[in-house]
Short mmCIF file of C-alpha atoms in Angstrom, two decimals:
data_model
loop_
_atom_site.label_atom_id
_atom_site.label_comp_id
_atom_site.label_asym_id
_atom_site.label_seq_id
_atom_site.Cartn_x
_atom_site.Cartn_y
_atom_site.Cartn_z
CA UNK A 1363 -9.19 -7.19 -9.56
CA UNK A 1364 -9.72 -3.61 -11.05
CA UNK A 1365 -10.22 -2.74 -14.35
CA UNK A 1366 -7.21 -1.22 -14.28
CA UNK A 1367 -5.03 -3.73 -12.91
CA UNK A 1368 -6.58 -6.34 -15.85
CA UNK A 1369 -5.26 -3.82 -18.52
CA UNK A 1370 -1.63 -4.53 -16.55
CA UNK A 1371 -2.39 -8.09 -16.49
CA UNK A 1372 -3.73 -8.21 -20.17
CA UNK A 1373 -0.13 -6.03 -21.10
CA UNK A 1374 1.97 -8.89 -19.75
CA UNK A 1375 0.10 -11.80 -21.43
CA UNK A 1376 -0.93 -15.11 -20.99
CA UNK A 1377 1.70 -16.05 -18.98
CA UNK A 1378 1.13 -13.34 -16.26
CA UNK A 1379 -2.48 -14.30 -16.45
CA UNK A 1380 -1.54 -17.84 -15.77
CA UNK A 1381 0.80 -16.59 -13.32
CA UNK A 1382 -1.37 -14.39 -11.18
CA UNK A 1383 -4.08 -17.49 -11.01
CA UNK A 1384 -1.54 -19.11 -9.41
CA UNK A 1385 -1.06 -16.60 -6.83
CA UNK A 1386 -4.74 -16.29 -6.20
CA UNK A 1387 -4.67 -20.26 -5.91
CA UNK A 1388 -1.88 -20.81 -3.67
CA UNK A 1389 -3.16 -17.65 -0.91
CA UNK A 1390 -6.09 -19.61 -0.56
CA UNK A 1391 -4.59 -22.68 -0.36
CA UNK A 1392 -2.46 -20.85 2.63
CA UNK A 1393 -5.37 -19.52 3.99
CA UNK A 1394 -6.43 -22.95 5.30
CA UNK A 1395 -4.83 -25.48 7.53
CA UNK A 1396 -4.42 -23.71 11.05
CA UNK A 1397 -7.90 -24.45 12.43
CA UNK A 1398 -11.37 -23.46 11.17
CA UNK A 1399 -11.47 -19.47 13.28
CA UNK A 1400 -8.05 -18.53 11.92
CA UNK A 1401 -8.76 -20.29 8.68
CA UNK A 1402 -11.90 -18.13 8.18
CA UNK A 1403 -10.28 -14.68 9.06
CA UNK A 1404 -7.25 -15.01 7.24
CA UNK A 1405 -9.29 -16.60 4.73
CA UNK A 1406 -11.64 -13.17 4.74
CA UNK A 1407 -8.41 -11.01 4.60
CA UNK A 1408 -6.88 -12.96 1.59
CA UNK A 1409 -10.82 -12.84 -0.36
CA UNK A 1410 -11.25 -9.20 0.20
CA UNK A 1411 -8.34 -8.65 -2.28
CA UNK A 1412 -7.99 -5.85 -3.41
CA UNK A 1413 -6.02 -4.37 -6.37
CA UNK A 1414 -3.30 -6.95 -6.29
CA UNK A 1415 -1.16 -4.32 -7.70
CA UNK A 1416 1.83 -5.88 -5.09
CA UNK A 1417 1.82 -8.92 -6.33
CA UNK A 1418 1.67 -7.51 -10.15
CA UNK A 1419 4.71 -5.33 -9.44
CA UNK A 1420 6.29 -8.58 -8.34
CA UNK A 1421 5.53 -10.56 -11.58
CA UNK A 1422 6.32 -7.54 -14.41
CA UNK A 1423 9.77 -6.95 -12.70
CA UNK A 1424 10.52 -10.17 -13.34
CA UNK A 1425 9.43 -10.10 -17.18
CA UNK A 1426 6.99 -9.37 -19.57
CA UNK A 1427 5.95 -11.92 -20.17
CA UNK A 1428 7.56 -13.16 -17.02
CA UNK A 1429 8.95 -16.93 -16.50
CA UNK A 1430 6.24 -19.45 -14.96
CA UNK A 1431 8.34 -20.18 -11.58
CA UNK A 1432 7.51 -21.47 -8.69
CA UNK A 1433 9.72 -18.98 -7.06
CA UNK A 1434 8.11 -15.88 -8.82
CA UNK A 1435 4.67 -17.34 -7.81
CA UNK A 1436 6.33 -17.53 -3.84
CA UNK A 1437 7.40 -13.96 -4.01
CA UNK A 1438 4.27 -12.98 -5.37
CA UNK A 1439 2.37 -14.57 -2.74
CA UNK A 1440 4.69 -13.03 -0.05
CA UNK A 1441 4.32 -9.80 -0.74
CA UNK A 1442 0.62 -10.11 -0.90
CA UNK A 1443 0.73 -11.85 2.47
CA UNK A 1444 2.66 -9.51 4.30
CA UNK A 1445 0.52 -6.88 2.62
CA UNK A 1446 -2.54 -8.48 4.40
CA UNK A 1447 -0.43 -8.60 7.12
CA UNK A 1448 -0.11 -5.03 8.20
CA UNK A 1449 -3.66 -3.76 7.51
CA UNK A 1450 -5.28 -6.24 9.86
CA UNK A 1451 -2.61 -5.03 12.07
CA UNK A 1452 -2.83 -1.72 11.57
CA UNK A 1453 -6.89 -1.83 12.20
CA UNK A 1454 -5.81 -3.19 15.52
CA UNK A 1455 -4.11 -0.66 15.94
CA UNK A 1456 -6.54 1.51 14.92
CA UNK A 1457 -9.44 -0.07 16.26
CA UNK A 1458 -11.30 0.37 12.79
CA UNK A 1459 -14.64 -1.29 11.92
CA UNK A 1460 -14.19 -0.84 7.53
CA UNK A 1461 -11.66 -1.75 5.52
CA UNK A 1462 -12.91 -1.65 1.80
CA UNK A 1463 -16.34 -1.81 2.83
CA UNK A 1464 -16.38 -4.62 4.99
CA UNK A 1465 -16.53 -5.51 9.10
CA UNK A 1466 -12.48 -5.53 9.84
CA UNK A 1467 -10.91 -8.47 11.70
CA UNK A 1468 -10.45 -6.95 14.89
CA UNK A 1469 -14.50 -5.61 14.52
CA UNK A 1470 -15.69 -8.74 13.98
CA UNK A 1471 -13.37 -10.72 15.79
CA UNK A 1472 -11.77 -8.63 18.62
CA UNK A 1473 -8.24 -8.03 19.18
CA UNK A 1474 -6.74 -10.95 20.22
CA UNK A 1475 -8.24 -12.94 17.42
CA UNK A 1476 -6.77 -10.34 14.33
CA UNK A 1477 -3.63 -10.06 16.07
CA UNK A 1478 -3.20 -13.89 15.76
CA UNK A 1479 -4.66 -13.48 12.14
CA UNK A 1480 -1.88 -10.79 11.28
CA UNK A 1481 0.92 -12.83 12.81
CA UNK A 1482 -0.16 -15.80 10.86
CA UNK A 1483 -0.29 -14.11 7.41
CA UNK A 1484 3.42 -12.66 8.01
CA UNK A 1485 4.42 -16.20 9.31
CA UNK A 1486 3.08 -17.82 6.44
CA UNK A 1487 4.34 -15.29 4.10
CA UNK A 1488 8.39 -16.04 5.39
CA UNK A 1489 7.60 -19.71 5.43
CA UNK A 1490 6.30 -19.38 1.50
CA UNK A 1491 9.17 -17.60 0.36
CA UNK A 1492 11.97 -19.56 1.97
CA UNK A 1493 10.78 -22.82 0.52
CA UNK A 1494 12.17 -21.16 -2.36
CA UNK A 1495 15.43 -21.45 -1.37
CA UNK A 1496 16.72 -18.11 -2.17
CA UNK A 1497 18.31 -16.16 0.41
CA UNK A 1498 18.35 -12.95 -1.16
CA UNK A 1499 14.65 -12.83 -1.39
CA UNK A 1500 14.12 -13.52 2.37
CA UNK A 1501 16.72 -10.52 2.83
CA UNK A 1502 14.79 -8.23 0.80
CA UNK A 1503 11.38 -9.20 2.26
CA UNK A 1504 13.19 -9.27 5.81
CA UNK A 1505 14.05 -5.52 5.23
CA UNK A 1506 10.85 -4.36 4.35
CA UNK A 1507 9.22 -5.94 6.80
CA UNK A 1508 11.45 -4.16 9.38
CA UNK A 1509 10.93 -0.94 7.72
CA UNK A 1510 7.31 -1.50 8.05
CA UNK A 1511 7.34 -1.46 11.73
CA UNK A 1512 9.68 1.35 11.57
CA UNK A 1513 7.04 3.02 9.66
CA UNK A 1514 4.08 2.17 12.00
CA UNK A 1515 6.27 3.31 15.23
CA UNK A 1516 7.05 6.91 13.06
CA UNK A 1517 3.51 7.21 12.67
CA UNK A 1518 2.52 6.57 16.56
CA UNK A 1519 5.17 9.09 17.46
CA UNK A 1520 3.58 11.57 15.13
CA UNK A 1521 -0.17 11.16 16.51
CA UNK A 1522 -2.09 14.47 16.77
CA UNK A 1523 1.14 16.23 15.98
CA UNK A 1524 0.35 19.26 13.25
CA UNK A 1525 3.96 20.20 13.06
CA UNK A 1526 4.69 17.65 11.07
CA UNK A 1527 7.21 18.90 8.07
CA UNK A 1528 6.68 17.47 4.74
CA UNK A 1529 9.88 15.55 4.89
CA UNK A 1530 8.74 13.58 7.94
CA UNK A 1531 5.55 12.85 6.11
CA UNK A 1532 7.47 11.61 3.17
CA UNK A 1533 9.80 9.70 5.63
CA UNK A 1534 7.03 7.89 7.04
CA UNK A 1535 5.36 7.09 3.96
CA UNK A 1536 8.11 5.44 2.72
CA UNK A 1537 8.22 3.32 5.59
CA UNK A 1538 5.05 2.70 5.72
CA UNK A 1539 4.05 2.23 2.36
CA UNK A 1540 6.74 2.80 -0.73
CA UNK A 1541 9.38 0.16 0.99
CA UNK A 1542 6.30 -2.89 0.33
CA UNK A 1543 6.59 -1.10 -3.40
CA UNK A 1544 10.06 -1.77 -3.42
CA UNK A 1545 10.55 -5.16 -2.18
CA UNK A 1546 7.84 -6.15 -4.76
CA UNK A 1547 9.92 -5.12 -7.80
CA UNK A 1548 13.26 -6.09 -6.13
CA UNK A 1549 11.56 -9.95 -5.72
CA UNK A 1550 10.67 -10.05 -9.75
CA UNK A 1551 14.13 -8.55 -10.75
CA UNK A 1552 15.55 -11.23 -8.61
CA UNK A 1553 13.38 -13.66 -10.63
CA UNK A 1554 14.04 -12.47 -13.67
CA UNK A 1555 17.50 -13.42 -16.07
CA UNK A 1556 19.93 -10.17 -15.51
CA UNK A 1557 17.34 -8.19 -13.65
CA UNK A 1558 18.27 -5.07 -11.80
CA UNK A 1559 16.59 -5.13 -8.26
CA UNK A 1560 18.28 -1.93 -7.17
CA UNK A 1561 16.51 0.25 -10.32
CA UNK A 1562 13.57 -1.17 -10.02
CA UNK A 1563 13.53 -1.33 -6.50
CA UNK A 1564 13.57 2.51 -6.97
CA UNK A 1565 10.53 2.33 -9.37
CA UNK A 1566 8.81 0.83 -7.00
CA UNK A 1567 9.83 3.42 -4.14
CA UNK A 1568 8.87 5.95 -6.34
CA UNK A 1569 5.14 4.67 -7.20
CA UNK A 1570 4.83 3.54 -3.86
CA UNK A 1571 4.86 7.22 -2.71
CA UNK A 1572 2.89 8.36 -4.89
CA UNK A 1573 -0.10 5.68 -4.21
CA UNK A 1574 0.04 6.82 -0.02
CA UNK A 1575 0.08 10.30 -1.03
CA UNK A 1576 -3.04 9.57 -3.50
CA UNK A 1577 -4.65 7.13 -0.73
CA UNK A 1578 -4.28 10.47 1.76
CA UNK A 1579 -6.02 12.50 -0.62
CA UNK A 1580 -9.30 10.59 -1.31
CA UNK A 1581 -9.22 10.21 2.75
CA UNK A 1582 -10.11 13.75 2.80
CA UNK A 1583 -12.06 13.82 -0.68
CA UNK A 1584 -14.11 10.84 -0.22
CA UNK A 1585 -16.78 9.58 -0.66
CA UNK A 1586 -17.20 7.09 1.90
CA UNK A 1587 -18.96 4.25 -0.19
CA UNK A 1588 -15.48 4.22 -2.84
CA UNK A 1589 -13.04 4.09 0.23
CA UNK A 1590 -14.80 1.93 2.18
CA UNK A 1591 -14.46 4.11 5.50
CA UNK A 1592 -15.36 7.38 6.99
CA UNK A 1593 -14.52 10.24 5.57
CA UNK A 1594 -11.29 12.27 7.02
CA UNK A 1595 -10.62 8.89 8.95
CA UNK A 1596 -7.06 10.00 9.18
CA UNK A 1597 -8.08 12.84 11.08
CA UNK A 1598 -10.05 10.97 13.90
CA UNK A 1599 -7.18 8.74 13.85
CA UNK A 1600 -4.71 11.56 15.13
CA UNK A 1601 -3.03 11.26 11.78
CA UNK A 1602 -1.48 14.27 9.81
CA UNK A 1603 -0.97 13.77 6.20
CA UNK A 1604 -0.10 15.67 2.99
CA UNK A 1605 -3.37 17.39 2.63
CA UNK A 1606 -3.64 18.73 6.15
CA UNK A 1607 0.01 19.80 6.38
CA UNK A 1608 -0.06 21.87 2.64
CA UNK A 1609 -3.60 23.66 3.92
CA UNK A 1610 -1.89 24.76 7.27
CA UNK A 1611 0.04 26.53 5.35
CA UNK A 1612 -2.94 28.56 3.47
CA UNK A 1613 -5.73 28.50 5.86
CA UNK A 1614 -4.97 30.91 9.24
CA UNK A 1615 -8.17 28.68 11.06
CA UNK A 1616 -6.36 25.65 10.27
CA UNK A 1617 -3.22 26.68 11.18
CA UNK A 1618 -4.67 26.82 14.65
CA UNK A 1619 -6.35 23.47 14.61
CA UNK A 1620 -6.33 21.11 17.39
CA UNK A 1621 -6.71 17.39 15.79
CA UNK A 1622 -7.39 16.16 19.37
CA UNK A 1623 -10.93 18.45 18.70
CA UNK A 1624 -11.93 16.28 15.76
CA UNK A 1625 -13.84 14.14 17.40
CA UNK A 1626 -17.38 13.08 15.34
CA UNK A 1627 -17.55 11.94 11.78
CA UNK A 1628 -19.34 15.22 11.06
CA UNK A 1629 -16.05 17.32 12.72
CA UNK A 1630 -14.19 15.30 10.30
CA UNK A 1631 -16.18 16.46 7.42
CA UNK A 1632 -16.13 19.94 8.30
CA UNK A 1633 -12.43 20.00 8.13
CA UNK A 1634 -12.13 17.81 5.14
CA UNK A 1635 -14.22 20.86 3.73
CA UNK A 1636 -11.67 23.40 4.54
CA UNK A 1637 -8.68 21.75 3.39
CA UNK A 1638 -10.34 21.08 0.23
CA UNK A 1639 -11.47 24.63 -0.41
CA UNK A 1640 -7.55 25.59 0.14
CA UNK A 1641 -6.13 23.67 -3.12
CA UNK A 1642 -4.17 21.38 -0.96
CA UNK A 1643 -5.70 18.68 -2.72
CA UNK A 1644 -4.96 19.30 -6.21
CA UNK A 1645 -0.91 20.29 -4.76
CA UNK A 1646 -0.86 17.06 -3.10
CA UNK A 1647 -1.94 15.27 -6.51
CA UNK A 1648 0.44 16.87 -8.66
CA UNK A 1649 3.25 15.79 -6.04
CA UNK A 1650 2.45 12.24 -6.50
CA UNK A 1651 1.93 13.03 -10.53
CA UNK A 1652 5.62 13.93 -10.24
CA UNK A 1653 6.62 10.87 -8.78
CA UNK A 1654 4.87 8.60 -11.42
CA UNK A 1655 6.47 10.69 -13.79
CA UNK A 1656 10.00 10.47 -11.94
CA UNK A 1657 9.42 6.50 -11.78
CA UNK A 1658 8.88 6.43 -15.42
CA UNK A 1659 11.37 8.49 -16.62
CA UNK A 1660 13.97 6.28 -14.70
CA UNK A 1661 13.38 2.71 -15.68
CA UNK A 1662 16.21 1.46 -16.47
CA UNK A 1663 16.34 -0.05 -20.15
CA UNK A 1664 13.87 -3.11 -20.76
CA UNK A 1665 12.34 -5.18 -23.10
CA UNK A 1666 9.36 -2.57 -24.69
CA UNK A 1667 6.85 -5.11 -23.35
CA UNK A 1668 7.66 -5.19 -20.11
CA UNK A 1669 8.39 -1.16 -20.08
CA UNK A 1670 5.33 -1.21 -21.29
CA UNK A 1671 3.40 -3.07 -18.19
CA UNK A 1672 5.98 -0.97 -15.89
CA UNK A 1673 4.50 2.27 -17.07
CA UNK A 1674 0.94 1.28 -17.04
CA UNK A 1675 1.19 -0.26 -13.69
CA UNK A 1676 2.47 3.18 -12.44
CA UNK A 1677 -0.34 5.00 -14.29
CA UNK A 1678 -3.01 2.72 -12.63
CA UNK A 1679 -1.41 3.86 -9.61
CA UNK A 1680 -2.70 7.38 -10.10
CA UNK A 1681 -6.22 6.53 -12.28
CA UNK A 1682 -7.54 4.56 -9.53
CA UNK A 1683 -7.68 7.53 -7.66
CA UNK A 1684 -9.03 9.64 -10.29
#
């Protein structure tokens, strides 16, 4: 976990310190059981971790401190799982060899073998949060899990395309990206005693924004050893994000480039150049700024504590990037 995500983690308490053991216990405990191959790359997926900052988002919604529940511990776990989910399948899709650092499933296993490894973290994560008996969480996850795919489709249709318009972009990242965001907080207000999942739902949208527009940036800032992947993998990917679109607009030699012609790590690089001498990056990180700012400003009223871990969980969402 990153230092920032502790100071979220030490803002909630004991109890969300208990709580988010209990998530880290019970992936691992899910990680097992379906035969020793699958075991050990969903097993890899679930140690690689990450921030957590999903499965945080679940637990401060719910409370600050937030209750010790076997169903907040379930959501928690869901989200993380179907978090897991979608990168493995989206390096499939993909075909990348890094993810944070390390040899992806689908590098190191092939495709067949982290497409099975996908499918059995989303499986797992529906079968975790229906043994909690609530129906409205399996709606909520339901949703974003459709809008996921949604997302991943908007982005295929959008390969190599430079016309994107910032709306589309925005469009896709939230189907991509902000809807996960959403569902988290909408699980923890459904926890929680008189929670509101539809305002914090939007807090969630709002931050969840702001982190893909953040995560697009360092793509093209770098360096490779802190994102664990090339740099300007987007752009070998075919994809067009924020930074790209905003220096098309201020750069006549990138207005007339080809992303089919970025072909090499080092054509990559070059144009990550250019679109950083343009100012797009520093636009594109005051547009997510906004939205942090927006997500804060629009909590609905709370306890001060968990307000508190609210606005310091959105603030980690823009330091980590820093």
């Amino acid at each position: 976990m990153s230092t920032g995500a502790q100071a979220v983690v030490d803002a909630g308490g004991e109890a969300l310190t208990r709580v988010m053991e209990r998530v880290e216990r019970r992936m691992a405990e899910l990680a097992t059981g379906h035969g020793p191959v699958l075991a050990r790359y969903a097993g890899d997926t679930i140690a690689a971790g990450g921030k957590r900052l999903r499965p945080l988002l679940v637990c401060i919604a719910a409370g600050a401190p937030p209750p010790e529940t076997d169903g907040l511990v379930r959501a928690a776990v869901a989200v993380e799982l179907v978090h897991g989910a979608t990168l493995v399948h989206d390096d499939v899709l993909d075909g990348s060899a890094l993810r944070r650092g390390r040899p992806t499933v689908v590098a190191s296993g092939g495709r067949a073998l982290a497409t099975a490894t996908g499918d059995l973290l989303f499986s797992r994560a529906f079968a975790e949060l229906a043994g909690g008996g609530s129906a409205g969480a399996v709606r909520v996850l339901s949703r974003a899990s459709r809008e996921l795919a949604l997302g991943e489709l908007a982005q295929r249709a959008d390969v190599f395309d430079t016309e994107v318009s910032v709306t589309r972009y925005l469009h896709r990242c939230r189907l991509k990206t902000a809807v996960l965001f959403r569902a988290a907080c909408e699980l923890g207000a459904l926890e929680a005693d008189g929670g509101d999942p539809d305002a914090l739902g939007d807090f969630g949208e709002r931050i969840g924004l702001a982190f893909q527009i953040l995560d697009d940036v360092l793509d093209v800032s770098g360096p490779p050893e802190r994102t664990g992947k090339p740099r300007g993998a987007d752009l070998l990917d075919g994809t067009v994000t924020l930074p790209l679109i905003l220096a098309r607009e201020r750069d006549p030699e990138l207005a007339e480039l080809d992303v089919r012609t970025v072909r090499t790590a080092a054509d990559a690089a070059v144009v990550c150049d250019q679109i950083t001498d343009t100012g797009a990056l520093a636009t594109a990180r005051a547009r997510a700024q906004e939205l942090v700012a927006h997500a804060k400003l629009e909590l609905p009223p709370l306890p001060a504590r968990q307000r508190a871990a609210l606005e310091l969980a959105a603030d980690v969402m823009v330091e980590r990037f820093a």
